[in-house]
Coordinates of C-alpha atoms in Angstrom, one line a residue:
Chain A
M1 CA 73.6 -42.5 -49.7
K2 CA 74.6 -40.9 -52.9
E3 CA 77.6 -43.1 -53.9
N4 CA 75.1 -46.1 -53.9
A5 CA 72.7 -44.7 -56.1
P6 CA 72.4 -46.1 -59.4
A7 CA 74.9 -44.7 -62.4
T8 CA 73.5 -42.0 -64.5
G9 CA 74.7 -40.3 -67.8
V10 CA 76.8 -41.3 -70.7
W11 CA 78.8 -44.3 -70.3
P12 CA 80.9 -45.2 -73.4
P13 CA 82.1 -48.5 -73.5
A14 CA 85.6 -47.8 -74.7
A15 CA 87.1 -49.6 -77.5
T16 CA 90.2 -51.5 -76.8
P17 CA 93.5 -50.6 -79.0
F18 CA 96.0 -53.4 -80.2
H19 CA 99.7 -53.5 -81.4
A20 CA 100.6 -55.5 -84.5
D21 CA 100.9 -58.5 -82.4
L22 CA 97.5 -58.1 -81.1
S23 CA 98.5 -57.3 -77.5
I24 CA 97.0 -54.6 -76.0
D25 CA 97.9 -50.9 -76.6
F26 CA 97.7 -49.8 -73.1
E27 CA 99.3 -46.3 -73.9
R28 CA 96.6 -45.6 -76.8
Y29 CA 94.3 -47.0 -74.5
I30 CA 94.6 -45.1 -71.6
A31 CA 94.6 -41.9 -73.5
H32 CA 91.8 -42.7 -75.4
C33 CA 89.9 -43.3 -72.0
K34 CA 91.0 -39.6 -71.0
S35 CA 89.9 -37.9 -73.2
L36 CA 86.4 -39.7 -73.8
L37 CA 86.1 -38.6 -69.6
A38 CA 87.5 -35.2 -70.5
D39 CA 85.2 -34.7 -73.6
G40 CA 81.6 -35.1 -71.3
A41 CA 81.9 -39.2 -70.7
H42 CA 80.4 -39.5 -66.7
G43 CA 82.4 -42.5 -66.7
L44 CA 83.5 -45.5 -68.8
A45 CA 81.6 -49.0 -69.6
V46 CA 84.9 -50.8 -69.7
L47 CA 85.1 -54.1 -71.2
G48 CA 82.1 -55.0 -72.9
T49 CA 81.5 -56.1 -76.3
T50 CA 82.6 -53.0 -78.1
S51 CA 86.1 -53.6 -76.1
E52 CA 86.0 -56.8 -77.2
A53 CA 86.5 -57.7 -73.8
N54 CA 85.4 -61.8 -75.0
S55 CA 88.4 -61.8 -77.1
L56 CA 90.6 -60.8 -74.1
D57 CA 91.7 -63.5 -71.7
L58 CA 91.2 -63.6 -68.2
G59 CA 94.2 -62.1 -67.3
E60 CA 93.7 -59.4 -69.8
R61 CA 90.3 -58.4 -68.2
E62 CA 92.1 -57.8 -64.9
S63 CA 94.8 -55.7 -66.1
V64 CA 92.8 -53.5 -68.1
L65 CA 91.3 -52.5 -64.7
E66 CA 94.8 -52.3 -63.0
K67 CA 96.2 -49.9 -65.3
L68 CA 93.2 -47.6 -66.0
I69 CA 93.4 -47.1 -61.8
A70 CA 96.8 -47.1 -62.2
S71 CA 96.7 -44.3 -64.6
G72 CA 94.3 -41.9 -62.1
I73 CA 91.1 -42.7 -63.1
A74 CA 88.8 -43.3 -60.4
A75 CA 87.8 -46.7 -60.0
E76 CA 84.2 -45.3 -59.4
Q77 CA 83.9 -44.1 -62.5
L78 CA 84.3 -47.5 -64.1
L79 CA 81.5 -50.0 -65.1
P80 CA 83.6 -53.0 -65.9
G81 CA 82.0 -55.9 -68.1
T82 CA 82.6 -59.3 -65.7
G83 CA 80.5 -61.8 -67.3
A84 CA 81.5 -65.5 -68.1
A85 CA 80.4 -68.4 -69.3
S86 CA 81.5 -70.1 -65.9
I87 CA 80.5 -69.1 -62.7
G88 CA 84.1 -69.3 -61.4
D89 CA 85.4 -67.0 -64.2
A90 CA 82.7 -64.6 -63.8
V91 CA 83.5 -64.7 -59.9
R92 CA 87.1 -64.4 -60.3
L93 CA 86.2 -61.3 -62.6
T94 CA 83.6 -59.6 -60.2
R95 CA 85.8 -59.9 -57.0
H96 CA 88.5 -58.4 -58.7
A97 CA 86.9 -55.4 -59.9
V98 CA 85.1 -55.0 -56.6
A99 CA 87.9 -54.8 -54.6
R100 CA 89.2 -52.5 -56.7
G101 CA 86.5 -50.0 -55.7
V102 CA 84.1 -49.9 -59.1
R103 CA 81.0 -48.0 -59.4
G104 CA 79.5 -51.6 -60.8
V105 CA 79.8 -54.2 -63.1
L106 CA 77.9 -55.5 -66.4
L107 CA 77.0 -59.3 -66.3
L108 CA 76.5 -61.3 -69.4
P109 CA 74.2 -64.1 -69.4
P110 CA 76.1 -67.6 -69.1
F111 CA 76.6 -67.5 -73.0
Y112 CA 77.4 -70.6 -74.1
Y113 CA 74.5 -73.0 -73.2
K114 CA 71.2 -72.1 -74.9
G115 CA 67.6 -72.5 -74.4
V116 CA 68.1 -72.5 -70.6
S117 CA 65.8 -72.2 -67.9
E118 CA 64.6 -68.6 -65.8
D119 CA 65.7 -70.7 -62.9
G120 CA 68.8 -72.1 -64.7
L121 CA 69.7 -67.8 -65.0
F122 CA 68.4 -67.3 -61.6
A123 CA 70.5 -69.5 -60.1
F124 CA 73.4 -68.2 -61.7
V125 CA 73.5 -64.9 -61.0
S126 CA 72.6 -66.0 -57.7
E127 CA 75.5 -68.2 -57.2
V128 CA 77.5 -65.2 -58.8
I129 CA 76.6 -62.8 -56.0
G130 CA 76.9 -65.4 -53.4
R131 CA 80.5 -66.4 -53.8
V132 CA 81.5 -62.7 -54.8
G133 CA 79.8 -62.1 -51.2
Q134 CA 80.4 -58.2 -51.1
T135 CA 77.9 -56.1 -50.4
S136 CA 79.0 -53.1 -52.3
L137 CA 78.9 -55.1 -55.4
Q138 CA 75.9 -53.6 -57.8
I139 CA 75.2 -55.4 -61.2
Y140 CA 74.0 -53.9 -64.2
L141 CA 72.5 -57.0 -66.3
Y142 CA 74.0 -56.9 -69.9
N143 CA 71.0 -58.0 -72.6
F144 CA 72.8 -58.7 -75.7
P145 CA 70.5 -61.6 -77.4
Q146 CA 72.3 -60.8 -80.5
M147 CA 75.5 -62.4 -79.2
T148 CA 74.6 -64.2 -76.1
G149 CA 71.5 -65.9 -77.8
I150 CA 69.7 -65.2 -74.3
A151 CA 67.6 -62.0 -73.2
W152 CA 67.2 -61.5 -69.5
P153 CA 63.6 -62.2 -69.2
P154 CA 61.6 -59.4 -67.6
S155 CA 59.7 -61.5 -65.2
L156 CA 63.4 -62.9 -64.4
I157 CA 64.6 -59.5 -63.8
G158 CA 62.1 -58.6 -61.4
H159 CA 62.4 -61.8 -59.2
L160 CA 66.2 -60.9 -59.3
I161 CA 65.6 -57.4 -58.1
K162 CA 63.0 -58.9 -55.5
S163 CA 65.4 -61.3 -54.3
F164 CA 68.6 -59.2 -54.4
P165 CA 67.5 -55.0 -54.2
K166 CA 70.6 -53.7 -53.3
T167 CA 72.9 -55.7 -56.0
I168 CA 70.4 -56.1 -59.3
V169 CA 70.5 -52.0 -60.4
G170 CA 70.0 -51.7 -63.8
L171 CA 70.5 -53.3 -67.0
K172 CA 72.4 -52.1 -70.5
D173 CA 70.2 -53.6 -73.5
S174 CA 72.3 -54.1 -76.3
S175 CA 69.2 -55.6 -78.2
G176 CA 67.6 -52.4 -80.0
D177 CA 64.1 -53.9 -78.9
V178 CA 62.3 -50.9 -78.1
A179 CA 59.4 -52.5 -76.7
Y180 CA 62.0 -54.5 -74.4
M181 CA 63.3 -51.6 -73.2
N182 CA 59.8 -49.7 -72.9
R183 CA 58.7 -52.6 -70.8
L184 CA 61.5 -52.7 -68.6
L185 CA 61.4 -48.8 -68.3
E186 CA 57.4 -49.2 -67.2
S187 CA 57.9 -51.9 -64.9
F188 CA 60.6 -51.4 -62.9
P189 CA 60.8 -47.8 -61.7
G190 CA 64.3 -47.1 -60.5
F191 CA 66.0 -50.2 -62.1
A192 CA 69.0 -47.8 -64.0
V193 CA 67.9 -48.9 -68.1
F194 CA 70.8 -47.9 -70.4
P195 CA 69.9 -48.3 -73.9
S196 CA 72.9 -48.6 -76.5
S197 CA 72.0 -46.5 -79.1
E198 CA 72.0 -42.4 -78.8
A199 CA 69.2 -43.0 -81.6
L200 CA 66.6 -44.3 -78.7
L201 CA 68.1 -41.9 -75.9
L202 CA 65.6 -39.2 -76.3
A203 CA 62.6 -41.7 -76.4
A204 CA 64.5 -43.5 -73.8
M205 CA 64.8 -40.3 -71.3
K206 CA 61.2 -39.4 -71.6
K207 CA 60.7 -42.9 -69.7
S208 CA 63.2 -41.9 -67.0
A209 CA 66.5 -44.2 -68.7
A210 CA 69.4 -43.5 -66.8
G211 CA 71.6 -42.6 -69.8
C212 CA 73.3 -44.3 -72.3
I213 CA 75.7 -46.9 -72.8
S214 CA 76.6 -46.6 -76.6
A215 CA 79.5 -47.9 -79.0
T216 CA 79.4 -44.8 -81.1
A217 CA 79.8 -42.8 -77.8
N218 CA 83.9 -43.5 -78.6
T219 CA 83.7 -41.2 -81.4
Q220 CA 80.7 -38.7 -80.7
V221 CA 80.9 -38.8 -77.0
G222 CA 80.2 -34.7 -77.0
A223 CA 77.0 -34.9 -79.2
I224 CA 75.8 -37.5 -76.9
R225 CA 76.5 -35.5 -73.3
A226 CA 75.1 -32.5 -75.2
L227 CA 71.7 -34.2 -75.8
Y228 CA 72.0 -36.1 -72.3
D229 CA 72.0 -32.7 -71.0
G230 CA 69.4 -31.5 -73.2
W231 CA 67.0 -33.6 -73.3
Q232 CA 64.3 -31.7 -71.9
G233 CA 65.6 -28.3 -73.8
A234 CA 64.6 -26.4 -76.9
K235 CA 67.2 -28.4 -79.1
A236 CA 66.8 -32.0 -78.1
E237 CA 65.2 -32.6 -81.6
E238 CA 67.8 -31.4 -83.2
L239 CA 70.4 -32.6 -80.6
S240 CA 69.0 -36.3 -81.1
R241 CA 68.7 -36.0 -84.9
A242 CA 72.3 -35.0 -84.9
A243 CA 73.8 -37.7 -82.9
S244 CA 71.4 -40.3 -84.2
A245 CA 72.4 -39.6 -87.8
V246 CA 76.2 -40.5 -87.1
R247 CA 74.8 -43.8 -85.4
L248 CA 72.6 -44.9 -87.6
L249 CA 75.1 -44.4 -90.4
M250 CA 77.8 -46.2 -88.8
Q251 CA 75.8 -49.0 -87.8
K252 CA 75.2 -50.0 -91.5
Y253 CA 78.9 -51.5 -90.9
P254 CA 80.2 -54.3 -88.4
L255 CA 79.5 -51.4 -85.6
I256 CA 82.9 -52.8 -83.5
A257 CA 85.2 -52.4 -86.5
A258 CA 83.5 -49.1 -87.8
V259 CA 84.2 -47.4 -84.7
K260 CA 87.8 -48.3 -84.9
A261 CA 87.8 -47.6 -88.0
V262 CA 86.8 -44.0 -87.4
L263 CA 88.9 -43.8 -84.2
A264 CA 91.5 -44.5 -86.9
E265 CA 90.5 -41.4 -89.1
H266 CA 90.3 -39.0 -85.9
A267 CA 93.5 -40.0 -84.3
R268 CA 95.4 -40.2 -88.1
A269 CA 96.6 -43.8 -86.7
P270 CA 95.6 -46.7 -88.8
D271 CA 96.6 -49.0 -85.8
W272 CA 93.3 -47.9 -83.9
A273 CA 91.7 -50.0 -87.2
R274 CA 92.7 -53.4 -85.9
V275 CA 90.6 -55.9 -84.1
R276 CA 91.2 -59.2 -82.4
P277 CA 90.1 -62.5 -84.5
P278 CA 87.2 -63.8 -85.1
L279 CA 86.2 -59.9 -85.8
D280 CA 87.4 -58.7 -88.9
P281 CA 88.5 -54.7 -89.7
L282 CA 86.6 -53.0 -92.0
S283 CA 88.0 -52.8 -96.1
P284 CA 89.4 -50.0 -97.4
A285 CA 86.5 -49.6 -99.5
Q286 CA 84.9 -49.7 -96.9
R287 CA 86.5 -47.2 -94.6
K288 CA 86.8 -44.7 -97.3
E289 CA 83.0 -45.1 -98.0
L290 CA 82.1 -44.1 -93.9
A291 CA 84.6 -41.1 -93.7
A292 CA 83.2 -39.7 -97.0
E293 CA 79.7 -40.5 -95.8
L294 CA 80.6 -38.7 -92.0
S295 CA 81.9 -35.7 -93.6
K296 CA 79.1 -35.5 -95.7
L297 CA 77.0 -35.6 -92.0
E298 CA 79.4 -33.1 -90.4
A299 CA 79.2 -30.8 -93.3
G300 CA 75.6 -30.8 -93.3
A301 CA 75.2 -30.2 -89.5
T302 CA 77.8 -26.8 -90.1
A303 CA 76.1 -25.7 -93.1
Chain B
M1 CA 103.2 -92.9 -88.2
K2 CA 100.5 -94.9 -86.1
E3 CA 101.0 -92.3 -83.2
N4 CA 100.0 -89.3 -85.8
A5 CA 97.3 -91.1 -87.7
P6 CA 93.6 -89.7 -86.1
A7 CA 91.8 -91.3 -83.2
T8 CA 89.0 -93.9 -84.1
G9 CA 86.5 -95.5 -82.2
V10 CA 84.3 -94.8 -79.6
W11 CA 85.4 -91.6 -77.2
P12 CA 82.7 -91.0 -74.7
P13 CA 82.7 -87.1 -73.6
A14 CA 82.6 -88.0 -69.9
A15 CA 80.3 -85.9 -67.7
T16 CA 81.3 -84.1 -64.9
P17 CA 79.8 -84.7 -61.1
F18 CA 80.0 -82.5 -59.0
H19 CA 79.3 -82.0 -55.1
A20 CA 76.6 -80.4 -53.4
D21 CA 78.9 -77.2 -53.3
L22 CA 79.1 -77.3 -56.9
S23 CA 82.6 -78.2 -56.9
I24 CA 83.9 -81.3 -59.0
D25 CA 83.7 -84.7 -57.2
F26 CA 86.8 -86.4 -59.0
E27 CA 86.7 -89.5 -56.7
R28 CA 83.4 -90.0 -58.6
Y29 CA 84.5 -88.6 -61.8
I30 CA 87.6 -90.6 -62.1
A31 CA 85.9 -93.8 -61.2
H32 CA 83.4 -92.7 -63.8
C33 CA 86.2 -92.4 -66.8
K34 CA 88.0 -95.9 -65.5
S35 CA 84.7 -97.8 -65.8
L36 CA 84.3 -96.0 -69.4
L37 CA 87.3 -97.2 -70.5
A38 CA 86.8 -100.4 -69.0
D39 CA 83.5 -100.7 -71.1
G40 CA 84.9 -100.2 -74.4
A41 CA 85.8 -96.6 -75.0
H42 CA 88.6 -96.4 -76.8
G43 CA 89.7 -93.0 -75.2
L44 CA 87.6 -90.0 -73.6
A45 CA 86.7 -87.0 -75.3
V46 CA 86.7 -85.0 -71.9
L47 CA 85.5 -81.2 -71.0
G48 CA 83.5 -80.9 -74.0
T49 CA 79.5 -80.2 -73.9
T50 CA 78.5 -82.8 -72.4
S51 CA 81.2 -82.2 -69.6
E52 CA 79.8 -78.7 -68.9
A53 CA 83.4 -77.7 -69.4
N54 CA 82.3 -74.3 -70.1
S55 CA 80.5 -73.9 -66.8
L56 CA 83.9 -74.6 -65.4
D57 CA 86.5 -72.5 -64.8
L58 CA 89.8 -72.2 -66.2
G59 CA 91.9 -73.5 -63.5
E60 CA 89.6 -76.2 -63.5
R61 CA 89.6 -77.1 -66.9
E62 CA 93.4 -77.7 -66.0
S63 CA 92.8 -79.7 -63.0
V64 CA 90.7 -82.4 -64.9
L65 CA 93.1 -83.5 -66.8
E66 CA 96.0 -83.3 -64.7
K67 CA 93.9 -85.3 -62.4
L68 CA 93.1 -87.9 -65.0
I69 CA 96.7 -88.5 -65.8
A70 CA 97.8 -89.1 -62.3
S71 CA 95.0 -91.3 -61.9
G72 CA 96.8 -93.3 -64.3
I73 CA 94.7 -92.8 -67.8
A74 CA 96.9 -92.5 -70.9
A75 CA 97.3 -89.3 -71.8
E76 CA 97.1 -90.3 -75.1
Q77 CA 93.7 -91.7 -74.3
L78 CA 92.0 -88.1 -73.9
L79 CA 90.8 -85.8 -76.6
P80 CA 90.0 -82.9 -74.0
G81 CA 87.9 -79.5 -74.9
T82 CA 89.8 -76.4 -75.0
G83 CA 88.2 -73.9 -76.9
A84 CA 87.1 -70.6 -75.5
A85 CA 85.8 -67.3 -77.2
S86 CA 89.1 -65.8 -76.8
I87 CA 92.4 -66.6 -78.5
G88 CA 94.0 -66.1 -75.4
D89 CA 92.6 -68.7 -72.7
A90 CA 92.2 -71.4 -76.1
V91 CA 96.2 -71.1 -76.2
R92 CA 96.8 -71.8 -72.7
L93 CA 94.2 -74.4 -72.3
T94 CA 95.6 -75.9 -75.7
R95 CA 99.2 -75.3 -74.5
H96 CA 98.4 -77.1 -71.4
A97 CA 96.9 -80.2 -73.0
V98 CA 99.5 -80.8 -75.5
A99 CA 102.5 -80.3 -72.8
R100 CA 100.7 -83.4 -71.0
G101 CA 100.8 -85.7 -74.4
V102 CA 96.9 -85.7 -75.2
R103 CA 96.1 -87.4 -78.4
G104 CA 94.6 -84.0 -79.6
V105 CA 92.1 -81.5 -78.5
L106 CA 88.8 -80.3 -79.3
L107 CA 88.5 -77.2 -80.7
L108 CA 85.4 -74.9 -80.7
P109 CA 85.1 -71.7 -82.7
P110 CA 85.1 -68.5 -80.4
F111 CA 81.5 -68.5 -79.4
Y112 CA 80.9 -64.9 -78.4
Y113 CA 80.3 -62.6 -81.4
K114 CA 78.4 -63.9 -83.9
G115 CA 78.0 -63.2 -88.0
V116 CA 81.6 -63.8 -88.0
S117 CA 83.7 -64.2 -91.4
E118 CA 85.4 -67.6 -92.6
D119 CA 88.8 -65.4 -93.2
G120 CA 88.0 -64.4 -89.0
L121 CA 87.7 -67.7 -87.8
F122 CA 90.6 -68.8 -89.8
A123 CA 92.9 -65.8 -88.1
F124 CA 91.6 -67.6 -85.1
V125 CA 92.4 -71.0 -85.5
S126 CA 95.5 -69.7 -87.3
E127 CA 96.6 -67.6 -84.4
V128 CA 95.9 -70.3 -81.9
I129 CA 98.1 -73.1 -83.8
G130 CA 101.2 -70.3 -84.4
R131 CA 100.8 -69.6 -80.5
V132 CA 101.0 -72.7 -79.6
G133 CA 103.8 -73.9 -81.0
Q134 CA 103.7 -77.4 -80.7
T135 CA 104.2 -79.6 -83.9
S136 CA 102.6 -82.5 -81.4
L137 CA 99.4 -80.4 -82.0
Q138 CA 96.5 -82.3 -83.4
I139 CA 93.3 -80.5 -83.7
Y140 CA 89.7 -81.9 -84.0
L141 CA 87.3 -78.9 -84.9
Y142 CA 84.0 -79.2 -82.6
N143 CA 81.1 -78.0 -84.5
F144 CA 78.3 -77.7 -82.7
P145 CA 75.7 -74.4 -83.8
Q146 CA 72.8 -74.8 -81.7
M147 CA 75.4 -73.8 -78.9
T148 CA 77.7 -71.5 -80.8
G149 CA 75.6 -70.0 -83.2
I150 CA 78.8 -70.8 -85.7
A151 CA 79.1 -73.9 -88.2
W152 CA 82.3 -74.6 -89.4
P153 CA 81.5 -73.9 -93.0
P154 CA 83.0 -76.7 -95.4
S155 CA 85.3 -74.0 -97.5
L156 CA 87.1 -73.0 -94.2
I157 CA 87.7 -76.3 -92.8
G158 CA 89.0 -77.5 -96.5
H159 CA 91.2 -73.9 -96.1
L160 CA 92.7 -75.2 -92.7
I161 CA 93.4 -78.6 -94.1
K162 CA 95.1 -77.2 -96.9
S163 CA 97.4 -74.8 -94.5
F164 CA 97.8 -76.7 -91.3
P165 CA 97.5 -80.9 -92.9
K166 CA 99.5 -82.3 -89.8
T167 CA 97.5 -80.3 -87.5
I168 CA 93.6 -80.3 -88.5
V169 CA 93.2 -84.1 -88.5
G170 CA 89.4 -84.1 -87.4
L171 CA 86.0 -82.8 -86.6
K172 CA 83.2 -83.9 -84.0
D173 CA 79.8 -82.7 -85.3
S174 CA 76.9 -82.2 -82.7
S175 CA 74.9 -80.5 -84.8
G176 CA 72.7 -83.7 -86.0
D177 CA 72.8 -82.1 -89.6
V178 CA 73.5 -85.5 -91.6
A179 CA 73.7 -83.4 -95.4
Y180 CA 76.8 -81.5 -93.6
M181 CA 78.0 -84.8 -91.9
N182 CA 78.1 -86.5 -95.5
R183 CA 79.8 -83.8 -97.0
L184 CA 82.5 -83.7 -94.8
L185 CA 82.9 -87.1 -95.4
E186 CA 82.6 -86.9 -99.3
S187 CA 85.1 -83.5 -99.8
F188 CA 87.7 -84.8 -97.0
P189 CA 89.1 -88.3 -97.1
G190 CA 91.2 -89.0 -94.2
F191 CA 89.6 -86.2 -92.2
A192 CA 88.2 -87.6 -89.1
V193 CA 84.6 -86.9 -88.3
F194 CA 83.0 -88.1 -85.4
P195 CA 79.0 -87.7 -85.3
S196 CA 78.1 -87.1 -82.0
S197 CA 74.9 -89.5 -82.4
E198 CA 75.2 -93.8 -82.4
A199 CA 71.7 -93.2 -84.0
L200 CA 73.8 -92.0 -87.2
L201 CA 77.2 -94.2 -86.5
L202 CA 76.1 -97.0 -89.0
A203 CA 75.3 -94.6 -91.7
A204 CA 78.7 -92.6 -90.8
M205 CA 80.8 -95.8 -90.3
K206 CA 79.4 -96.8 -94.2
K207 CA 81.2 -93.3 -95.4
S208 CA 84.0 -93.9 -93.4
A209 CA 83.6 -91.7 -90.1
A210 CA 86.1 -92.1 -87.4
G211 CA 84.0 -93.3 -84.8
C212 CA 81.6 -91.9 -82.5
I213 CA 81.4 -88.8 -79.3
S214 CA 78.4 -89.4 -78.0
A215 CA 77.0 -87.8 -74.6
T216 CA 75.1 -90.9 -74.5
A217 CA 78.4 -92.9 -74.4
N218 CA 78.2 -92.0 -70.7
T219 CA 75.4 -94.8 -70.4
Q220 CA 75.9 -97.4 -73.0
V221 CA 79.3 -97.2 -73.7
G222 CA 79.2 -101.2 -74.7
A223 CA 76.6 -101.2 -76.5
I224 CA 77.7 -98.4 -79.1
R225 CA 81.4 -100.0 -78.8
A226 CA 79.4 -103.3 -80.3
L227 CA 78.1 -101.5 -82.9
Y228 CA 81.5 -99.8 -83.8
D229 CA 83.0 -103.4 -84.0
G230 CA 80.1 -104.9 -85.7
W231 CA 79.1 -102.5 -88.2
Q232 CA 80.2 -104.6 -91.0
G233 CA 78.6 -107.4 -89.4
A234 CA 75.3 -109.5 -89.7
K235 CA 74.0 -107.7 -86.6
A236 CA 74.8 -104.3 -87.8
E237 CA 71.3 -103.3 -88.0
E238 CA 70.2 -104.8 -85.0
L239 CA 73.1 -103.3 -82.8
S240 CA 71.9 -100.3 -84.5
R241 CA 68.8 -99.9 -83.6
A242 CA 68.8 -100.9 -80.1
A243 CA 71.3 -98.7 -79.5
S244 CA 69.7 -95.6 -81.4
A245 CA 66.3 -96.7 -79.5
V246 CA 68.2 -95.3 -76.3
R247 CA 69.9 -92.7 -77.6
L248 CA 66.4 -91.1 -79.3
L249 CA 64.7 -91.4 -76.2
M250 CA 67.1 -89.5 -73.9
Q251 CA 67.5 -86.5 -76.6
K252 CA 63.8 -86.6 -76.0
Y253 CA 64.7 -84.7 -72.7
P254 CA 67.6 -82.1 -71.9
L255 CA 70.7 -84.1 -72.9
I256 CA 73.3 -83.7 -70.5
A257 CA 70.5 -83.1 -67.2
A258 CA 69.1 -86.6 -68.8
V259 CA 72.5 -88.6 -69.1
K260 CA 73.6 -87.4 -65.5
A261 CA 69.8 -88.6 -64.2
V262 CA 70.7 -92.1 -65.8
L263 CA 74.0 -91.8 -64.1
A264 CA 72.8 -91.2 -61.5
E265 CA 69.8 -94.1 -61.3
H266 CA 72.4 -96.7 -62.6
A267 CA 74.9 -95.8 -59.9
R268 CA 72.0 -95.2 -56.8
A269 CA 73.9 -91.8 -56.5
P270 CA 71.6 -88.9 -56.5
D271 CA 74.3 -86.9 -56.6
W272 CA 74.7 -87.5 -60.0
A273 CA 72.0 -85.6 -61.3
R274 CA 73.7 -82.3 -60.2
V275 CA 74.5 -79.8 -63.2
R276 CA 75.8 -76.3 -63.2
P277 CA 74.2 -73.7 -63.3
P278 CA 72.7 -72.6 -65.9
L279 CA 72.0 -76.0 -66.7
D280 CA 68.7 -77.4 -64.7
P281 CA 68.4 -81.0 -63.6
L282 CA 65.5 -83.3 -65.0
S283 CA 62.4 -82.5 -62.7
P284 CA 61.6 -85.9 -60.4
A285 CA 58.8 -86.6 -63.3
Q286 CA 60.7 -86.3 -65.3
R287 CA 63.1 -88.6 -63.9
K288 CA 60.6 -91.3 -63.1
E289 CA 59.7 -91.3 -66.8
L290 CA 63.0 -91.5 -68.5
A291 CA 63.5 -94.5 -66.0
A292 CA 60.5 -95.9 -66.9
E293 CA 60.9 -95.8 -70.6
L294 CA 64.4 -96.9 -70.5
S295 CA 63.4 -100.1 -68.5
K296 CA 60.8 -100.9 -71.2
L297 CA 63.1 -100.8 -73.8
E298 CA 65.4 -102.7 -71.7
A299 CA 62.7 -105.5 -71.6
G300 CA 61.9 -105.5 -75.3
A301 CA 65.8 -105.8 -76.1
T302 CA 65.9 -108.8 -73.7
A303 CA 62.2 -110.4 -74.8

């Protein structure tokens, strides 16, 4: 039964590096994914917002998964995003991922139409589950209303859990809405809730969160893993303060660009900073400022 | 040169009928498209919001275009929507449409990320144009911030027109924002602006709009064509009042569902009312109320 338990722990949403022609730099990508695992990630929540998955075409999204698995990363360490605005595209991506044996998938709500009803969202998810038609499918709802315009309503989540108890197993919450997160943690025991920021992780763990899927796990996975492992220990507050300080600094900037700028800095590889349109990279001034502020934090931490 | 002039006139965004299994009912669809043309449409703005294009998968979007052309509808009478959140998917759809000889394409901004910059949007459009690589490509920007979270900023439109004068030829405005529409009409002479509602058509024509691409042209294309042809005539106000009354009534309801409900009523074909999730059809009570209100309007018009 253990393999059917929902995922727990630290699952970085691995950023996707691009060549100058905007194609995916798979060599750098796979090396990054392996180093995240080596540095303490329990698995990888690939192909989400931080990964710029919705800026990849459908074929690229499939090939990312295939190349990761071909590189030797275990499929059960992968939670890919397979959401799309249409049932058909979401089914294609989800089927592909399930066929390759992934641990589960992150599913965005259909994100074109706005003001849609709970019935409409239920029908969408229900069609996707039915058409994928695999009992091994485990879905983590992906909640990011700042991008999609749609928050998964708790009443709908309850309805989905009840209707598909073996399939709807968790939720990644990128909303930053603490009241929403707490409500889910309190309402649905055993439902795997992942806050998207290490700044919320300690409080969330005290309410039985599953772990953390955070953009900034791309740059400080070790610190987040230490906090995840030590949240009940004597140093929990200290670990939380350190990880949160980095997160709160980085989220003052456009977050995806900031994550990639720091990866570029760490690897001394300016190419890492590249994003696909419509996103912009940080300006040189922003990069310099962010690097300086991060150095100050690190100096403070070791002082 | 005439074939390179931007489109003008009434271009209904043809609704897409579905079978009970949610697959496209191509027979009904093609008959509907042909009847719109027979009833006065200058062409068809297929695969937009009213068509539920973003609820179709990429392959379906291509096959809609292929089947329309195979049915005998001239490619130059088609303005398909080819927007997508990723450059790659938008390029695939746009290339496919251009290769089939369409009059132009409607391009949504990349609609996943929010708060993106003008530079980011410019880079997106510029990449799409460069990668499609066809001088015959004519793009109508598709402005629907209520769905995408992004309005095409007038300063960016100016920049795009200047950079790609033969390619960026017009804009369909579904925002309903009259000040925005007027600003475009005044700022960019010769740029083909299409308001999305016949209730704005008369005022827009006085400011040299190109015509009208309206959801409710699915149900009253003849009335809109009469207004378009007669906007400088003695009956212009009367034609505008009649067409606007129907539009204003229908937009009190969820508009796509209302359009399909009226098509179902007209054709005595309940299947027409079906929508794909996440949209919902009108409730039986709403359908009844809408039909009754429309009958009242028609009785008033002929009294």
